[in-house]
mmCIF file of C-alpha atoms in Angstrom:
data_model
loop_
_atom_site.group_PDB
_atom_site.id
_atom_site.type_symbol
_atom_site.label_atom_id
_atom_site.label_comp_id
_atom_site.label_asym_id
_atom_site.label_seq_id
_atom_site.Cartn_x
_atom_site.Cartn_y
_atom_site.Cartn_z
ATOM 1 C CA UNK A 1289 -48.881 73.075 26.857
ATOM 2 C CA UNK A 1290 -50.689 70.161 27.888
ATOM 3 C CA UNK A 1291 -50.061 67.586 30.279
ATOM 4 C CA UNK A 1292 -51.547 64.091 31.007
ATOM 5 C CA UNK A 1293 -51.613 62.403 34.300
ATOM 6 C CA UNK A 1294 -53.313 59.009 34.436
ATOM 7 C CA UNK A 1295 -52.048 56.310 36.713
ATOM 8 C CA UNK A 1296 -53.986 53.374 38.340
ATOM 9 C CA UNK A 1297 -53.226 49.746 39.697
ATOM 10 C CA UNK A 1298 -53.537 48.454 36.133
ATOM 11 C CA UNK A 1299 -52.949 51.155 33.955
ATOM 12 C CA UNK A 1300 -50.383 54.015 33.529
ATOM 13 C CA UNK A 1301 -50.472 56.917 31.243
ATOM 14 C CA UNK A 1302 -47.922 59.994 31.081
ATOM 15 C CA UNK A 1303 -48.040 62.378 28.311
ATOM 16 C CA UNK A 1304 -46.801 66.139 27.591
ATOM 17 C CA UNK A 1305 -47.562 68.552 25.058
ATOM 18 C CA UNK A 1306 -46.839 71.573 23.437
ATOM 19 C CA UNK A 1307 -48.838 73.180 20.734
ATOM 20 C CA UNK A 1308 -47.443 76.589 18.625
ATOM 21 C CA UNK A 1309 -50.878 77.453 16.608
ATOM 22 C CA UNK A 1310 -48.656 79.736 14.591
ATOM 23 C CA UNK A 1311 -45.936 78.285 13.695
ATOM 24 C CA UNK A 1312 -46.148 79.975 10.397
ATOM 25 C CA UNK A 1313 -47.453 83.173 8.900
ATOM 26 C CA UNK A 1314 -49.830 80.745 6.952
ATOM 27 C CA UNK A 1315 -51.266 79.785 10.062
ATOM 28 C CA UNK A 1316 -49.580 76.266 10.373
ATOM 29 C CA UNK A 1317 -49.314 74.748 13.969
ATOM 30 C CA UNK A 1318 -46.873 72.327 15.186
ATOM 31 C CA UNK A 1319 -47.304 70.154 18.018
ATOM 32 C CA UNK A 1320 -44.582 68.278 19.757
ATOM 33 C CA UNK A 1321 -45.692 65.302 22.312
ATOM 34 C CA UNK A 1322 -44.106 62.490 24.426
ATOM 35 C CA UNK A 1323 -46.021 59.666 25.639
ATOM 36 C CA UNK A 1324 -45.378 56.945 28.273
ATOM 37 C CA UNK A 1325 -48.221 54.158 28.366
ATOM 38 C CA UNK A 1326 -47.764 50.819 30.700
ATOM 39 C CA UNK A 1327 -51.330 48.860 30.549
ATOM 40 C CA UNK A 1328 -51.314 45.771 31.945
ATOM 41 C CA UNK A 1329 -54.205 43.049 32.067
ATOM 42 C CA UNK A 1330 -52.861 40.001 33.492
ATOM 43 C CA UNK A 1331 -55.302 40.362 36.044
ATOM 44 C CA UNK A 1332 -58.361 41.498 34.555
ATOM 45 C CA UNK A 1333 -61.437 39.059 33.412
ATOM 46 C CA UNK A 1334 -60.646 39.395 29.492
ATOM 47 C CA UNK A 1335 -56.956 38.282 27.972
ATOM 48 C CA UNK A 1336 -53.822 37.872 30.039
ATOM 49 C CA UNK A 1337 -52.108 40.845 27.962
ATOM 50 C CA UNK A 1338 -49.569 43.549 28.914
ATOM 51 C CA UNK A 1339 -48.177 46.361 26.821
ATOM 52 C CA UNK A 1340 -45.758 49.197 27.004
ATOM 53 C CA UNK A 1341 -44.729 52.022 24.965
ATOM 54 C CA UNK A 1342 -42.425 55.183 24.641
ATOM 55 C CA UNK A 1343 -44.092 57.320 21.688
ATOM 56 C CA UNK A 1344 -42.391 60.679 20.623
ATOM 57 C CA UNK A 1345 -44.970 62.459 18.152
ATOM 58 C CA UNK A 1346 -44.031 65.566 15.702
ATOM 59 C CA UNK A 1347 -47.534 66.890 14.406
ATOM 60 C CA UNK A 1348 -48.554 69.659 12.116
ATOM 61 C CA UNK A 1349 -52.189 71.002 11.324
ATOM 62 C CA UNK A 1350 -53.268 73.355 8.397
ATOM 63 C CA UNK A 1351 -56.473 75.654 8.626
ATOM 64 C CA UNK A 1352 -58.108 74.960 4.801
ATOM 65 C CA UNK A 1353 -61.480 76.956 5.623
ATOM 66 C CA UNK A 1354 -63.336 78.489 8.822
ATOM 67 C CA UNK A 1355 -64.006 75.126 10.254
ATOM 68 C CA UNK A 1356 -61.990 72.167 8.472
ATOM 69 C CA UNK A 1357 -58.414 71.153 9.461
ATOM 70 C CA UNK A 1358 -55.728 68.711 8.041
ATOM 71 C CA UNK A 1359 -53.430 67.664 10.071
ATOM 72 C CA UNK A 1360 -49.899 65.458 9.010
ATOM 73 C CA UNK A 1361 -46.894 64.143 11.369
ATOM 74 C CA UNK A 1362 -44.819 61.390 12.176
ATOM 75 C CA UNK A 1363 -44.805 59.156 15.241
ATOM 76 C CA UNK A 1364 -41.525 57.002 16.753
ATOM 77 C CA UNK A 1365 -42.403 54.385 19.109
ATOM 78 C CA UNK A 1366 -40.923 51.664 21.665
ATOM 79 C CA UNK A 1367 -42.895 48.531 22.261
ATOM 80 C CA UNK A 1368 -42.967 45.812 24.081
ATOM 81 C CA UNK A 1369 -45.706 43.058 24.669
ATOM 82 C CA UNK A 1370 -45.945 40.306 27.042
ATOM 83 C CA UNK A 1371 -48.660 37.269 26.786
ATOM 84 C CA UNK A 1372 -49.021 34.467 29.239
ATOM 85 C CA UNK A 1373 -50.668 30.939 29.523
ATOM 86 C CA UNK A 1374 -54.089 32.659 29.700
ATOM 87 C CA UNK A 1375 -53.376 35.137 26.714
ATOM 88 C CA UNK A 1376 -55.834 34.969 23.253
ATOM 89 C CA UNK A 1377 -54.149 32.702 20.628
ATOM 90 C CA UNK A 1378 -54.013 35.609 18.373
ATOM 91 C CA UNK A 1379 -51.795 37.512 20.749
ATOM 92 C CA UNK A 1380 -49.459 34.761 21.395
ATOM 93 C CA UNK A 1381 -49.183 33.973 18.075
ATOM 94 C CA UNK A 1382 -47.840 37.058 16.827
ATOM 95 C CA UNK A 1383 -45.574 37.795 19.801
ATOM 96 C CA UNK A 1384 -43.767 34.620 18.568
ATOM 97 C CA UNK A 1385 -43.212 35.678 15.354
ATOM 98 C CA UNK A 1386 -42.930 39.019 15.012
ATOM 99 C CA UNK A 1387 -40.104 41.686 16.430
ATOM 100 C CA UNK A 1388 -37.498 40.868 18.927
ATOM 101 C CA UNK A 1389 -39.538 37.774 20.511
ATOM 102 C CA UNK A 1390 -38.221 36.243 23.580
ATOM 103 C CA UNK A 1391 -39.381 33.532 26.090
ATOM 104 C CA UNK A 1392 -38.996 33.629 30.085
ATOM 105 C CA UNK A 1393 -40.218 31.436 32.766
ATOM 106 C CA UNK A 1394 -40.850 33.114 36.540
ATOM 107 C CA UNK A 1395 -41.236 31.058 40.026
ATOM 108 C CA UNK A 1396 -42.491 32.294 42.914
ATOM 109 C CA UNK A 1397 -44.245 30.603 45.857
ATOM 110 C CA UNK A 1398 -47.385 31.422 47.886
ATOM 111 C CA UNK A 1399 -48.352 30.001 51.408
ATOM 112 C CA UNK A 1400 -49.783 26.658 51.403
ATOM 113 C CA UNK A 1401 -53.366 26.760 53.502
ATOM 114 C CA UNK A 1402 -51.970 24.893 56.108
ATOM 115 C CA UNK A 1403 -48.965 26.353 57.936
ATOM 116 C CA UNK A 1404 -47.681 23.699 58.934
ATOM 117 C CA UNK A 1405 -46.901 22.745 55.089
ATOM 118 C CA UNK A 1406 -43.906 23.458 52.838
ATOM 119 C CA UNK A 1407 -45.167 26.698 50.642
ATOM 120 C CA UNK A 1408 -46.322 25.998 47.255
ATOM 121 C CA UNK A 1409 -43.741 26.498 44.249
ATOM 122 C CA UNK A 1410 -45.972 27.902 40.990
ATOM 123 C CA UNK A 1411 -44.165 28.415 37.752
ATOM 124 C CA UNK A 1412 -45.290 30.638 35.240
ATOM 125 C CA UNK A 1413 -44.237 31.275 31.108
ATOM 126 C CA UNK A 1414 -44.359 34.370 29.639
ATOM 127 C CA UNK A 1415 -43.631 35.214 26.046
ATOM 128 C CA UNK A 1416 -43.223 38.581 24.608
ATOM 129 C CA UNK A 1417 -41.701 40.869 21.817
ATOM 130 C CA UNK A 1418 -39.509 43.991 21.455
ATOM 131 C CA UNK A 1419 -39.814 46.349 18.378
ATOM 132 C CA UNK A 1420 -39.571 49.513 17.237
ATOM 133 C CA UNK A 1421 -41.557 51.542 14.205
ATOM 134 C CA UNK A 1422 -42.421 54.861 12.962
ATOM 135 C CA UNK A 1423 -45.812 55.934 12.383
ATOM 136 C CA UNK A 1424 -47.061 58.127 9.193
ATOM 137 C CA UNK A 1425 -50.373 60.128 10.354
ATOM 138 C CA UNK A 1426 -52.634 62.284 8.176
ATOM 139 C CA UNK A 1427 -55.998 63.410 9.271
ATOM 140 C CA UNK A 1428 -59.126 66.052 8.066
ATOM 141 C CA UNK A 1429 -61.293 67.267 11.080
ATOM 142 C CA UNK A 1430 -64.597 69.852 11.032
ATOM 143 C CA UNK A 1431 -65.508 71.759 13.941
ATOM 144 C CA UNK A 1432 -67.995 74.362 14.353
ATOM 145 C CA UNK A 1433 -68.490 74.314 18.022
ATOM 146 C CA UNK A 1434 -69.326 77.513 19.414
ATOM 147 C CA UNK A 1435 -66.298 77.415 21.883
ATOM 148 C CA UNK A 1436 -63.250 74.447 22.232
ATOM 149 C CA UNK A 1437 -63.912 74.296 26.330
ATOM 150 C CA UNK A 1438 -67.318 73.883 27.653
ATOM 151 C CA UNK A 1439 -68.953 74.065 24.574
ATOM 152 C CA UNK A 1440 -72.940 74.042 24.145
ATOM 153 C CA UNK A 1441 -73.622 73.952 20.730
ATOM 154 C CA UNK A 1442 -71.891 72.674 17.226
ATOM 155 C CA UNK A 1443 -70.419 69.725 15.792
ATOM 156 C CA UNK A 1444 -66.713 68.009 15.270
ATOM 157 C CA UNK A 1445 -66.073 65.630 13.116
ATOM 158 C CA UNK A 1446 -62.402 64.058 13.037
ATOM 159 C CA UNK A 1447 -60.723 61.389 10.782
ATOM 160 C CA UNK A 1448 -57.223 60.140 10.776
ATOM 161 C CA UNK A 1449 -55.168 57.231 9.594
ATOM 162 C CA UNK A 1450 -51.337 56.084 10.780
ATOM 163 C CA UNK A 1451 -49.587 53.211 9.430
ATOM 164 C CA UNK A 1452 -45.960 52.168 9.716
ATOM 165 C CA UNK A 1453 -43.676 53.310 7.381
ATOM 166 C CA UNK A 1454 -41.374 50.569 5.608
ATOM 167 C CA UNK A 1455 -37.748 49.900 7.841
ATOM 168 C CA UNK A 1456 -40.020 49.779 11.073
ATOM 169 C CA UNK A 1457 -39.704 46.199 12.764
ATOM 170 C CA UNK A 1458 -43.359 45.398 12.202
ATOM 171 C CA UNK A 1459 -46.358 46.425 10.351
ATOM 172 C CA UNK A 1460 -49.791 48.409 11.207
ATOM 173 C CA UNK A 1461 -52.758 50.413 10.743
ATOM 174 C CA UNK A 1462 -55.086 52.194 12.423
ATOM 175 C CA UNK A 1463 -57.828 54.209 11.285
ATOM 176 C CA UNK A 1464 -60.325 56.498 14.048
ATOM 177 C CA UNK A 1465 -62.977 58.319 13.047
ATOM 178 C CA UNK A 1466 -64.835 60.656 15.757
ATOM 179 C CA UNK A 1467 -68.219 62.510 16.111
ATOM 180 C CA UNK A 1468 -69.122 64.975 18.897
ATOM 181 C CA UNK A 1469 -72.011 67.323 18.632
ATOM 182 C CA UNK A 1470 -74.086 69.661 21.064
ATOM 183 C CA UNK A 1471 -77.394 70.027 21.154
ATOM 184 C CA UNK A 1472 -79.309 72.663 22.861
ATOM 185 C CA UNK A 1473 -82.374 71.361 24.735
ATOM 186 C CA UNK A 1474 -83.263 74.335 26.944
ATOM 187 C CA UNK A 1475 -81.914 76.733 29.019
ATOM 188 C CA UNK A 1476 -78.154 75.768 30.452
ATOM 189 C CA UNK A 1477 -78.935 71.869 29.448
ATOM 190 C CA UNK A 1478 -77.205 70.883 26.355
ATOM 191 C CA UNK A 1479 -77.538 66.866 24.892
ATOM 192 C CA UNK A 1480 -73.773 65.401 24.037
ATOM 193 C CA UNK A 1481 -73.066 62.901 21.067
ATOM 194 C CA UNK A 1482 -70.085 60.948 20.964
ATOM 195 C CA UNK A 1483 -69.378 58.654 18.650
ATOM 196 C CA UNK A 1484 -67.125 56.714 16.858
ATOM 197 C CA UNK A 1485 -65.686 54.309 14.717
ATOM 198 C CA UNK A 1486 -61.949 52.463 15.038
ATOM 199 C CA UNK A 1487 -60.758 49.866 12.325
ATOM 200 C CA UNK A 1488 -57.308 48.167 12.270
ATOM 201 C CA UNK A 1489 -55.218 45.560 11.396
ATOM 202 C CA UNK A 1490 -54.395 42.384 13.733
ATOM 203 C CA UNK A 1491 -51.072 44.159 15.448
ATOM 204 C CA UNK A 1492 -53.140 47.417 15.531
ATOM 205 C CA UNK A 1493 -55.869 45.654 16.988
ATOM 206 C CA UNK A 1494 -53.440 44.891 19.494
ATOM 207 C CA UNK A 1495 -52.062 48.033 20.571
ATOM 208 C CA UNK A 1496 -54.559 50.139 18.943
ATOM 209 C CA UNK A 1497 -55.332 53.222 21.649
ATOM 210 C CA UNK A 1498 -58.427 54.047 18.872
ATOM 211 C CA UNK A 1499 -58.553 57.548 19.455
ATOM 212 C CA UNK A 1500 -57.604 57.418 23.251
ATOM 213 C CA UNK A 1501 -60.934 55.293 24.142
ATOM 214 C CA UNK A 1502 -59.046 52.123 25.076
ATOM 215 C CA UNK A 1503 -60.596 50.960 27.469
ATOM 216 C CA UNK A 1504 -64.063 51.529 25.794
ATOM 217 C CA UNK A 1505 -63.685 47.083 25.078
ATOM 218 C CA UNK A 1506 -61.472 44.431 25.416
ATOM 219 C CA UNK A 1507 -58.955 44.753 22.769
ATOM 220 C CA UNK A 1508 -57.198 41.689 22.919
ATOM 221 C CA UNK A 1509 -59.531 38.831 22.257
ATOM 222 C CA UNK A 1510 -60.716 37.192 19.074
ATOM 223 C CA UNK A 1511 -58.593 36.155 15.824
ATOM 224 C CA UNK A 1512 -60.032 37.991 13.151
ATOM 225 C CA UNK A 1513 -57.339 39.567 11.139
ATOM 226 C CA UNK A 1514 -59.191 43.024 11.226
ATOM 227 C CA UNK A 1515 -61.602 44.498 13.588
ATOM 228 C CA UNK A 1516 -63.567 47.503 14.489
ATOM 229 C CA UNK A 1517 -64.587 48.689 17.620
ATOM 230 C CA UNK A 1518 -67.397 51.467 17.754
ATOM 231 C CA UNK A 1519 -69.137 53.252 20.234
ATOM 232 C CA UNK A 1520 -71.994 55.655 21.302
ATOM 233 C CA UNK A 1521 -72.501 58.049 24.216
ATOM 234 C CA UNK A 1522 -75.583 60.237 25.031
ATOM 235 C CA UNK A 1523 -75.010 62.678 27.643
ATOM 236 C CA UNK A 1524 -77.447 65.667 29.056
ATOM 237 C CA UNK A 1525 -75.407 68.031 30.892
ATOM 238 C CA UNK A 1526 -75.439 71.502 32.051
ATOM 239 C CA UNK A 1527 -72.656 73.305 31.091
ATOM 240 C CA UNK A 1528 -72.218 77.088 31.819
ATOM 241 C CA UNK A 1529 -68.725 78.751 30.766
ATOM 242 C CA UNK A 1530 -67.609 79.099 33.693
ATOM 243 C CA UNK A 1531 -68.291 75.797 35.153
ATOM 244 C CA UNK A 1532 -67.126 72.293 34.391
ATOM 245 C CA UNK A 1533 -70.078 70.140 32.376
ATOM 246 C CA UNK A 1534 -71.647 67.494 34.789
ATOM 247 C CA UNK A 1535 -74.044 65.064 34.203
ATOM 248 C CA UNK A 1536 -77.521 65.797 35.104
ATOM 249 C CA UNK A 1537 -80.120 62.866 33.270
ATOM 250 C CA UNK A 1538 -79.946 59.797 31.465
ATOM 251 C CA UNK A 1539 -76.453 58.375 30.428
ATOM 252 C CA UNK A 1540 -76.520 55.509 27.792
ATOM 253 C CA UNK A 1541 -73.344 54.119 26.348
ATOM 254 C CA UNK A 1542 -73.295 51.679 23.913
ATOM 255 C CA UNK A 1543 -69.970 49.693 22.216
ATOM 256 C CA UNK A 1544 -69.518 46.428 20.072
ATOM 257 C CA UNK A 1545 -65.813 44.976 19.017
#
């Protein structure tokens, strides 16, 4: 079982697991998951953008040798997106025309600098989109890491595509490919690799989560149709089995959208 606690001003994540590694004497495992994501960035320096989703995820992964996986399932998902005034033009562009779009307009007031003065009326758009859609997912994966927690040495390598399957109320892709590896430098000290490599289409560049490394760049701006957003991370850290990895040296991260 595994459980998923993220919550912030901006940003709200909820998710719960459960994984039976042998679901069948052929060693297939099933993995049942719910997901509840609210990210909101109508207040951050990129895109006036704001997302929310309900995802409930059926997921099963076949052993072919010692260290290579592939995995299939099927994802059903909620969404709804909300632009404003300050939004990209590719984002309010395609909440207009695609799904359940709608169109609301919100007035509040604020207090004027001078008290003595009426307070000031503001009025502010919003446009957004409802839809629902159902998620295909096949992936291959290699790992050879000496131990799943707190590992020191090996490498992973993970690759998986989802796209909508026809009847859903819109139309995506994503495709994430991932590379850890572990390299022993001396004694407890170990250098970490991640990288990786996320490609999809203009709605999936929208609500794309890219392996779970939203966050990694803004994800919102731009027009292109397609996009990829990559990154790098280079990590020395001591890591002992029995204690959590910390960082001890140099940390470099690089990413480009």
């Amino acid at each position: 079982v595994s459980i998923d606690l993220n919550t912030g001003r901006w940003s709200k994540v909820y998710g719960v697991s459960w994984t039976d590694p042998y679901r069948t004497i052929d060693g297939i495992a099933r993995t049942l998951s719910f997901t509840y994501r609210d990210v909101t960035q109508f207040t951050s320096a990129s895109s006036d953008f704001s997302s929310e989703s309900i995802t409930a995820g059926l997921d099963y992964s076949y052993p072919i040798t010692e260290y290579q996986a592939v995995r299939w399932g099927v994802a059903l998902q909620r969404s709804s997106l909300l632009t404003a005034e300050g939004s990209a033009e590719q984002a309010v562009d395609w909440v207009r025309n695609n799904g359940n779009s709608f169109s609301e307009t919100f007035t509040y007031t604020i207090p004027a600098p001078n008290p003595a003065d009426p307070p000031i009326v503001r009025t502010v758009s919003v446009d957004g989109t409802k839809f629902n859609s159902a998620e295909l997912v096949v992936g291959w994966s290699f790992d050879s890491r000496n131990r799943t927690l707190f590992a020191d040495r090996g490498v992973r390598h993970a690759l998986s595509l989802s796209y909508t399957v026809p009847g859903s109320d819109v139309e995506y892709w994503v495709a994430n490919y991932n590379y850890l590896q572990y390299i022993p430098i001396f004694g407890p000290f170990t250098l970490a690799l991640d990288a990786g490599d996320c490609g999809r289409n203009r709605l999936g560049h929208l609500l794309s989560q890219c392996g779970q490394n939203a966050g990694r760049g803004d994800h919102t701006r731009g027009n292109r149709s397609a996009s990829a957003l990559r990154w790098l991370s280079i990590l020395v850290i001591r890591c002992r089995p029995r204690d959590l990895p910390y960082a001890r040296s140099a940390h470099h991260s690089w990413q480009s959208v």
